[in-house]
XYZ file of C-alpha atoms in Angstrom:
590
model
C -27.748 -7.770 -38.333
C -30.741 -9.908 -38.017
C -34.253 -9.090 -37.141
C -35.694 -9.390 -34.630
C -39.435 -9.518 -33.091
C -39.751 -7.445 -30.249
C -42.517 -7.449 -27.508
C -44.047 -5.034 -24.643
C -42.430 -6.330 -21.495
C -42.378 -5.543 -18.623
C -39.834 -2.980 -17.695
C -37.232 -4.460 -14.867
C -37.339 -7.294 -16.347
C -36.182 -6.456 -20.114
C -33.100 -6.031 -18.073
C -30.113 -7.847 -15.575
C -27.217 -6.762 -14.808
C -24.565 -9.178 -14.217
C -21.374 -7.987 -11.720
C -18.858 -9.132 -9.557
C -19.363 -9.506 -5.796
C -21.987 -6.796 -5.790
C -25.130 -4.874 -6.008
C -27.171 -6.259 -9.603
C -28.272 -2.272 -9.173
C -31.678 -3.235 -10.856
C -33.173 0.202 -10.633
C -32.965 1.068 -13.964
C -33.544 4.645 -16.353
C -34.313 4.895 -20.117
C -32.983 7.775 -21.810
C -34.830 8.229 -25.033
C -37.265 6.065 -26.821
C -37.957 5.811 -30.790
C -40.524 5.341 -32.842
C -40.785 3.831 -36.412
C -43.356 4.421 -39.115
C -46.411 2.094 -38.111
C -45.974 4.908 -35.163
C -44.282 1.811 -32.858
C -42.350 2.992 -29.888
C -38.647 1.424 -29.485
C -36.232 2.035 -26.490
C -33.666 0.542 -24.426
C -33.208 0.916 -20.551
C -29.698 1.205 -18.474
C -28.901 0.697 -15.131
C -28.740 4.401 -13.608
C -24.783 2.650 -12.945
C -22.820 -0.864 -13.621
C -19.597 -1.608 -13.038
C -16.669 -1.643 -15.709
C -15.399 -4.984 -16.397
C -18.789 -6.112 -15.865
C -21.366 -7.888 -18.386
C -24.461 -6.210 -18.947
C -27.655 -7.251 -20.663
C -29.834 -4.769 -23.064
C -32.669 -6.076 -24.124
C -35.077 -3.892 -26.708
C -38.297 -1.988 -25.701
C -41.420 -2.066 -28.422
C -44.800 -0.325 -27.395
C -46.273 -2.744 -29.740
C -47.127 -6.905 -29.035
C -47.989 -7.462 -32.916
C -45.681 -10.215 -34.098
C -45.783 -8.255 -37.387
C -43.745 -5.047 -36.515
C -40.168 -6.108 -36.835
C -36.940 -4.267 -36.927
C -33.300 -4.518 -37.606
C -31.049 -3.495 -35.660
C -28.179 -2.382 -37.615
C -25.164 -0.750 -35.211
C -24.477 -0.098 -31.268
C -22.902 2.566 -30.384
C -21.236 4.413 -27.350
C -20.542 8.062 -25.851
C -16.445 6.776 -24.766
C -15.894 6.830 -28.577
C -14.288 3.213 -28.810
C -16.249 0.705 -30.527
C -18.293 -1.315 -28.413
C -18.544 -5.168 -29.055
C -22.240 -5.867 -28.118
C -23.001 -9.409 -28.193
C -26.550 -10.683 -29.576
C -27.551 -13.475 -26.880
C -31.220 -14.388 -27.404
C -33.547 -13.583 -30.008
C -34.831 -10.235 -27.487
C -31.520 -9.973 -25.690
C -27.765 -8.792 -25.901
C -25.114 -7.751 -23.939
C -21.261 -5.959 -23.326
C -18.797 -5.923 -21.201
C -19.136 -2.936 -19.369
C -16.183 -0.305 -20.525
C -13.436 0.083 -18.177
C -12.564 3.389 -16.815
C -10.731 5.263 -14.002
C -13.237 7.488 -12.855
C -17.414 7.924 -12.406
C -18.014 8.560 -15.903
C -21.362 9.235 -17.917
C -22.493 6.730 -20.306
C -25.128 6.395 -23.025
C -25.607 3.848 -25.696
C -27.468 4.151 -29.067
C -28.928 1.406 -30.915
C -29.498 2.314 -34.800
C -32.592 0.660 -35.742
C -34.115 0.422 -39.156
C -37.397 -0.480 -39.535
C -39.464 -2.718 -42.442
C -39.707 0.316 -44.745
C -36.204 0.965 -44.816
C -37.124 3.782 -42.212
C -33.586 4.364 -39.947
C -33.917 5.810 -36.031
C -31.844 5.181 -33.374
C -33.114 5.032 -29.390
C -30.450 5.482 -26.358
C -29.631 5.080 -22.488
C -27.934 6.964 -19.714
C -26.278 5.424 -16.900
C -22.732 6.250 -14.875
C -19.669 3.544 -15.269
C -18.086 2.993 -11.811
C -14.385 1.665 -11.793
C -13.685 -1.585 -11.129
C -9.961 -1.022 -10.173
C -8.660 1.155 -7.798
C -5.703 2.792 -7.634
C -3.089 2.286 -5.151
C -0.444 4.209 -3.577
C 1.332 3.389 -0.684
C 3.810 6.530 1.173
C 6.436 4.612 2.949
C 8.557 7.167 5.251
C 11.400 5.897 7.364
C 12.490 6.197 10.651
C 8.994 8.617 11.548
C 8.002 8.343 15.490
C 4.583 7.116 16.339
C 3.911 10.827 17.109
C 4.776 12.756 14.331
C 1.457 12.735 13.193
C -0.484 15.198 13.977
C -3.742 12.980 13.551
C -1.934 11.190 16.957
C -2.903 14.072 18.512
C 0.177 13.554 20.713
C 2.369 16.197 20.597
C 1.677 20.137 19.684
C 4.955 20.857 17.732
C 4.444 19.096 14.541
C 2.022 20.229 11.403
C 1.408 17.401 8.365
C -1.972 19.312 8.077
C -1.693 16.689 4.681
C -1.240 13.594 5.921
C -3.825 14.898 9.210
C -6.475 15.399 6.691
C -6.680 11.959 4.992
C -7.219 10.581 8.110
C -9.805 13.036 8.642
C -11.741 11.963 5.703
C -10.091 8.151 5.989
C -9.588 5.495 8.844
C -7.033 6.127 11.604
C -5.889 3.006 13.199
C -3.919 3.762 15.710
C -2.402 0.506 16.289
C -0.764 -0.616 13.169
C 2.571 -2.214 12.726
C 5.078 -2.959 10.927
C 6.973 -5.920 10.480
C 9.397 -5.616 11.380
C 12.151 -3.140 14.145
C 14.970 -1.665 10.976
C 14.465 -0.612 7.380
C 15.432 -3.913 5.328
C 13.203 -6.333 6.306
C 10.856 -3.879 7.165
C 10.553 -2.712 3.047
C 10.687 -6.890 2.958
C 7.720 -7.724 4.142
C 5.896 -3.722 2.354
C 6.525 -4.859 -1.023
C 5.424 -8.650 -0.865
C 2.245 -8.560 1.151
C 4.697 -11.674 3.216
C 6.095 -11.305 7.038
C 9.508 -11.320 5.140
C 11.217 -13.707 7.642
C 9.599 -16.907 4.886
C 12.502 -15.908 2.605
C 14.929 -15.311 4.530
C 15.162 -11.159 5.003
C 15.420 -11.053 8.733
C 17.494 -7.821 9.304
C 19.587 -5.617 7.208
C 22.313 -8.012 6.248
C 20.133 -10.389 4.741
C 20.409 -8.148 1.249
C 19.745 -8.564 -1.488
C 16.428 -9.705 -1.764
C 15.940 -13.457 -3.120
C 14.670 -12.865 -7.013
C 12.647 -15.610 -7.020
C 10.846 -13.758 -4.258
C 7.175 -12.789 -5.982
C 6.636 -8.810 -5.352
C 3.548 -6.718 -5.117
C 3.966 -5.030 -8.145
C 4.379 -8.692 -9.973
C 1.323 -8.676 -8.569
C -0.240 -6.084 -9.572
C 1.096 -5.676 -13.003
C -0.366 -9.473 -13.613
C -4.350 -7.967 -12.735
C -3.484 -5.064 -15.425
C -1.837 -2.464 -12.743
C 0.975 0.026 -13.742
C 3.507 -0.076 -11.649
C 5.541 2.628 -9.812
C 8.488 2.721 -7.499
C 9.964 6.185 -6.408
C 12.581 6.544 -3.042
C 14.308 4.697 -1.387
C 14.101 0.392 -1.446
C 16.941 -0.813 0.263
C 17.255 -4.098 -0.745
C 19.319 -4.175 -3.320
C 22.916 -5.492 -2.839
C 24.776 -2.831 -0.675
C 27.395 -3.225 1.899
C 24.980 -5.313 4.395
C 25.476 -7.986 1.802
C 28.052 -10.472 2.837
C 25.808 -13.049 4.021
C 24.943 -13.466 0.048
C 28.657 -12.999 -1.401
C 29.724 -15.953 0.801
C 27.079 -18.349 -0.779
C 27.264 -16.949 -4.160
C 31.241 -16.276 -4.319
C 32.135 -18.941 -1.755
C 36.245 -18.866 -3.347
C 36.759 -15.052 -3.084
C 37.504 -13.912 -0.088
C 34.942 -11.754 2.537
C 37.748 -8.713 2.658
C 37.154 -8.732 -0.510
C 33.806 -6.946 -1.038
C 32.830 -3.916 -2.640
C 29.364 -3.542 -3.804
C 30.647 -0.003 -6.032
C 33.568 -3.314 -8.186
C 30.183 -5.990 -8.880
C 29.274 -5.638 -12.233
C 26.058 -2.996 -12.699
C 24.497 -6.029 -14.941
C 24.409 -8.671 -12.107
C 23.644 -5.513 -9.263
C 20.188 -4.158 -11.479
C 18.686 -7.830 -11.317
C 17.938 -6.412 -7.515
C 16.623 -2.741 -8.293
C 12.914 -2.670 -8.539
C 12.964 -2.253 -12.602
C 13.444 -6.253 -12.161
C 11.485 -6.780 -10.142
C 7.767 -5.521 -10.901
C 8.296 -2.160 -10.648
C 7.877 -0.683 -14.542
C 8.255 2.838 -13.702
C 11.169 4.417 -11.528
C 12.812 6.634 -9.732
C 14.800 4.703 -7.602
C 17.242 6.227 -5.028
C 18.328 8.239 -1.946
C 19.621 11.839 -2.733
C 21.226 13.053 -5.809
C 21.307 9.769 -7.829
C 18.231 7.958 -8.920
C 17.521 4.997 -11.380
C 14.889 6.146 -13.713
C 12.811 5.494 -16.209
C 10.844 8.507 -16.806
C 11.930 12.859 -15.928
C 10.076 14.726 -13.346
C 8.903 16.562 -16.708
C 6.805 13.970 -17.260
C 8.848 12.119 -20.621
C 9.731 8.636 -20.946
C 13.576 7.937 -20.949
C 16.377 5.256 -21.431
C 16.454 3.212 -17.710
C 19.497 4.035 -16.147
C 21.060 6.534 -13.954
C 20.717 10.160 -13.836
C 21.739 12.732 -11.729
C 19.356 15.681 -9.290
C 21.240 17.337 -7.064
C 17.331 19.097 -5.686
C 15.966 18.692 -2.230
C 15.452 14.801 -1.709
C 12.207 14.597 0.018
C 10.522 17.154 -3.764
C 12.314 15.195 -5.545
C 10.297 11.519 -4.917
C 7.195 14.547 -3.947
C 7.489 14.964 -7.615
C 8.406 11.874 -9.150
C 5.300 10.404 -7.173
C 3.637 13.382 -9.132
C 4.865 12.700 -12.717
C 4.277 9.010 -12.312
C 0.129 9.730 -11.661
C 0.691 12.171 -14.990
C 2.044 9.379 -17.014
C -0.102 6.849 -16.233
C -3.729 8.153 -14.658
C -5.656 6.695 -17.503
C -4.874 2.724 -16.523
C -5.298 1.530 -12.971
C -1.633 1.756 -10.983
C 0.382 0.681 -8.334
C 2.479 3.258 -6.943
C 5.117 2.661 -3.767
C 6.228 5.931 -3.073
C 9.616 5.945 -0.211
C 10.166 8.666 1.218
C 13.621 8.844 2.462
C 12.963 10.256 6.206
C 12.742 11.769 8.741
C 16.013 9.350 8.279
C 19.532 10.722 8.514
C 21.462 12.265 7.566
C 19.134 15.413 9.202
C 18.437 17.388 5.848
C 16.257 20.360 5.222
C 16.305 23.486 2.578
C 15.881 26.915 4.245
C 11.737 27.419 3.700
C 11.071 23.543 5.343
C 13.084 25.205 8.193
C 11.760 28.837 8.565
C 8.405 27.142 9.560
C 9.986 26.054 12.796
C 12.225 28.692 14.243
C 11.580 28.192 17.682
C 13.211 25.246 19.002
C 14.930 23.583 22.282
C 16.711 20.980 19.987
C 18.061 21.703 16.665
C 17.819 17.422 15.992
C 13.998 17.892 16.241
C 13.592 21.218 14.213
C 15.419 18.919 11.745
C 13.034 16.355 12.016
C 10.129 18.342 12.317
C 11.172 20.266 8.751
C 12.089 16.637 7.018
C 8.222 15.859 8.317
C 6.859 18.421 6.619
C 8.533 18.231 3.807
C 6.627 14.800 3.444
C 3.991 16.631 4.101
C 4.424 19.351 1.806
C 4.179 16.010 -1.530
C 1.327 14.827 0.080
C -0.632 17.350 -0.676
C 1.156 17.337 -3.350
C 0.231 13.869 -4.883
C -3.100 14.453 -4.018
C -3.650 17.955 -5.758
C -2.520 15.706 -8.496
C -4.982 12.845 -7.927
C -8.244 15.556 -7.961
C -7.083 17.097 -11.117
C -7.633 14.044 -12.552
C -10.742 13.510 -11.214
C -9.010 10.194 -9.932
C -9.232 10.827 -5.884
C -12.618 9.000 -5.351
C -10.489 5.799 -7.027
C -7.684 6.158 -4.971
C -6.666 3.816 -1.771
C -3.659 5.827 0.262
C -1.832 3.788 2.661
C 0.636 6.366 4.660
C 2.837 3.738 7.203
C 6.141 4.350 8.622
C 8.590 1.875 8.219
C 9.503 1.136 11.859
C 9.800 3.813 14.695
C 12.281 6.263 15.437
C 16.303 6.188 17.059
C 15.732 7.951 19.848
C 19.781 7.282 20.898
C 18.377 6.087 24.544
C 18.602 10.269 25.215
C 17.938 12.051 22.665
C 21.463 13.382 22.003
C 20.837 16.729 20.585
C 24.453 15.641 18.344
C 25.629 18.065 15.896
C 22.778 17.215 12.539
C 26.502 16.393 10.737
C 26.676 13.948 13.182
C 25.265 10.612 10.487
C 26.200 7.836 13.217
C 24.141 9.607 16.465
C 21.536 7.516 17.214
C 18.626 10.188 17.394
C 16.905 11.338 14.591
C 14.720 13.701 15.985
C 11.934 11.751 15.659
C 9.479 11.004 18.479
C 8.256 7.567 19.857
C 5.658 8.878 22.565
C 4.579 7.887 24.872
C 5.435 3.881 23.860
C 8.382 2.527 25.257
C 11.823 1.996 22.957
C 13.694 2.695 19.950
C 14.051 1.148 16.452
C 14.723 -1.987 16.457
C 13.378 -3.590 20.115
C 9.901 -5.339 19.061
C 8.972 -2.943 21.978
C 5.926 -1.014 20.775
C 7.997 2.135 20.784
C 9.907 0.222 17.995
C 7.199 -1.052 15.866
C 3.879 0.778 16.241
C 3.955 3.571 13.348
C 1.702 5.803 12.287
C -1.370 3.978 10.617
C -3.621 5.979 7.593
C -5.285 4.212 5.531
C -7.685 7.092 2.556
C -10.141 6.233 -0.021
C -13.074 8.203 -0.845
C -16.494 7.189 -0.455
C -15.457 3.667 -0.386
C -13.924 3.788 3.912
C -15.981 6.140 6.404
C -14.748 8.861 6.649
C -12.663 9.906 10.654
C -13.122 6.538 12.252
C -10.642 5.294 13.942
C -10.333 0.796 15.022
C -7.880 0.482 17.907
C -7.584 -3.587 17.311
C -4.171 -3.765 15.602
C -3.384 -4.485 12.364
C 0.220 -5.325 10.495
C 1.445 -3.136 7.218
C 0.635 -6.650 5.067
C -3.335 -5.640 5.768
C -2.951 -3.398 3.559
C -1.842 -4.881 1.186
C -3.234 -8.225 1.256
C -7.437 -6.169 1.443
C -5.818 -3.630 -1.893
C -5.290 -6.260 -3.881
C -8.305 -8.004 -2.978
C -10.342 -5.279 -4.342
C -7.508 -5.072 -7.267
C -9.350 -8.344 -8.409
C -6.740 -11.194 -7.365
C -7.648 -14.506 -6.797
C -8.489 -16.628 -3.715
C -5.380 -18.404 -4.975
C -2.932 -15.192 -4.726
C -4.998 -14.338 -1.057
C -3.854 -16.956 0.244
C 0.290 -16.553 -0.263
C 0.114 -13.505 1.040
C 0.023 -13.254 5.182
C -2.687 -10.269 5.707
C -6.618 -9.906 6.052
C -8.951 -7.230 5.074
C -8.985 -4.713 7.194
C -10.845 -1.995 4.910
C -14.115 -1.559 6.840
C -16.070 -1.097 4.380
C -20.372 -2.562 4.201
C -20.391 -5.138 6.746
C -17.326 -5.543 7.757
C -17.100 -6.221 11.394
C -13.230 -5.610 13.718
C -13.975 -7.950 16.012
C -11.661 -10.770 13.982
C -8.671 -8.648 13.969
C -8.380 -9.133 17.671
C -8.701 -12.955 17.511
C -5.717 -13.717 15.284
C -1.970 -13.262 15.990
C 0.693 -10.829 14.633
C 4.658 -11.971 15.187
C 7.658 -11.003 15.253
C 11.394 -11.665 14.879
C 14.035 -9.791 15.019
C 17.651 -10.243 15.787
C 17.802 -12.759 19.299
C 14.397 -10.882 20.595
C 10.686 -12.125 19.163
C 6.691 -11.151 20.406
C 3.313 -12.204 19.321
C 0.461 -9.956 20.022
C -2.823 -11.361 20.722
C -5.913 -9.093 21.445
C -4.822 -7.148 23.846
C -1.699 -9.128 25.610
C 1.780 -9.391 24.260
C 4.552 -12.028 24.380
C 8.091 -10.213 24.981
C 10.760 -12.931 24.904
C 15.078 -11.356 24.383
C 17.240 -14.198 24.702
C 16.673 -16.500 26.445
C 16.414 -15.470 30.161
C 14.257 -12.625 29.611
C 10.300 -12.988 29.417
C 7.725 -10.220 29.163
C 3.576 -10.735 28.999
C 2.060 -7.026 28.447
C -1.675 -6.201 29.083
C -1.740 -3.657 26.506
C -4.852 -1.904 28.296
C -1.718 -0.265 29.927
C 1.769 0.698 28.908
C 4.914 -2.243 28.305
C 7.126 -1.296 31.640
C 8.866 -3.609 33.593
C 6.555 -2.880 36.430
C 3.772 -3.538 34.813
C 5.346 -7.278 33.636
C 2.332 -10.011 33.938
C 4.763 -13.439 33.257
C 4.349 -14.194 36.339
C 0.931 -13.836 37.387
C -0.781 -14.708 33.891
C 1.544 -17.866 32.850
C -1.064 -20.029 30.690
C -1.746 -16.412 28.968
C 2.394 -16.689 28.151
C 2.423 -20.061 27.640
C -0.432 -19.596 24.845
C 0.762 -16.486 22.961
C 4.541 -18.031 23.044
C 3.191 -21.514 21.859
C 1.822 -19.537 19.185
C 4.773 -18.270 18.386
C 6.774 -21.569 17.992
C 4.539 -22.409 15.812
C 4.540 -19.547 13.536
C 8.030 -20.122 13.582
C 8.523 -22.833 12.696
C 6.939 -22.262 9.653
C 10.129 -19.306 8.380
C 13.561 -20.396 6.647
C 16.019 -19.782 9.176
C 16.259 -20.537 12.535
C 18.505 -18.359 14.653
C 18.934 -19.758 17.629
C 18.141 -16.182 19.931
C 20.037 -17.616 23.773
C 22.006 -14.218 23.774
C 21.644 -10.663 23.155
C 23.932 -8.464 21.023
C 25.750 -5.371 23.638
C 22.773 -2.834 21.792
C 19.765 -5.279 22.860
C 21.575 -5.978 26.845
C 22.147 -1.807 26.527
C 17.895 -1.289 25.274
C 17.335 -4.261 27.881
C 18.582 -2.518 31.394
C 17.222 1.207 30.151
C 13.969 0.012 29.283
C 12.876 -3.138 30.870
C 15.475 -3.414 33.481
C 13.903 -2.446 36.954
């Protein structure tokens, strides 16, 4: 390399670090120095810590100012082993891109020097590299009611110690919402970061998800992440896909529609493996679409049989994904099929809840404990690899619990019975409704050292916000963020939560529509029933303010109509179906 004249400069002037959107870490640390034959002392300095992927500038120090002393820089090396690509920036400074790491990692850089006499010596400096790309795990349960996490402190029979620990060491959003009161549309929103009505997945009839939709798997892949999905998908071609079949097979009678008879090559186009998710263990129970096994081996993509308990299988698949991919930034969607019917639990889990007045409640508690055990297993695996601090974990349910109006304790073998044993207490309504019982859900985010622990945010948020926030810190550009419907809800330094009460949240499902702004919520059912609730009190027919506050109702109605006009479909929503009429009569008619 070129010979370099080294002048004695002040310590801070010798080093600067350019960092993306953060502190420049101007405080420096020099670990060692070297002396050549003439007694001149050389050293280099680094900041105490810096972030992966940023450009770091480093300058060599000399104790002498004499211009006739020179050394040749022979080479650079680092403690990470991989070659360090150091470039000359000027006649005094050099730069390199900080290596990518997955956890806080000690870093030493060493300069190998040769003086004019041919003597060789080295100088080094030590620092700490902070990961720039956090991992992101979504744990998405199925039909879990608002009451059924211990952190909410609503019921005393639920046992979710690992989920509660996420809340205690993270953020509990007490007014956290999902985008729909039903499985398919809420999942479509959760894997795209957009209101699902924008691309037509309004309810369970509108499977499969369109192939041209950009998923979070696609977006994280574009940012250099490894992506995976384990568990329930419910966005493939299934028995509900009759509208899709009519559109794609117009010459075939709808009576002939049978998903099982469609070509595998066609159905696979709508699996997560074709929509941005590289690692798959997708399935519901006993049969899974997978390209790795539960021993950590990658396999050929295809169907595998696994008769083990369905919730433990998904927890094991999530843990193995982490084992395989812990050295790379990853995004993992974990979808336990619980406490959705069919209600199933092993004797080990059931034995923990022997005394219950309702057998369905007992099974739901056992299933939620199994999910919680899976959460503990995931956290332990992250700790084992030293990456828990660099992993965002979001825990959310896909909608409220179905309770069948009266909590009928039907036999466990009755799979079509509405109540799944879960509870929405103290909220009004249930799955399928746009009252809070259908859409307000457990909602927790955990990110050690980044989010202040034991924080409760009462302002309203929606599942889309978690996706927006996570992909923002992963490095998404403003252009990408502008395509999403969420906002940043991570309470990091400088976060002002007040704006969360100033933006509206929207819902449209079947013949119901709703909008929430701050503490006010407007609900319409069919063309004849309107409600305005002030949510510091409970939703109920006796608290309907529609006549008392017509201006507020009109404001929210106008916001909804503007949003609705942007959506793909424009349903009439004039009359209620039979199920909606039953809900209206039971919950909202005096």
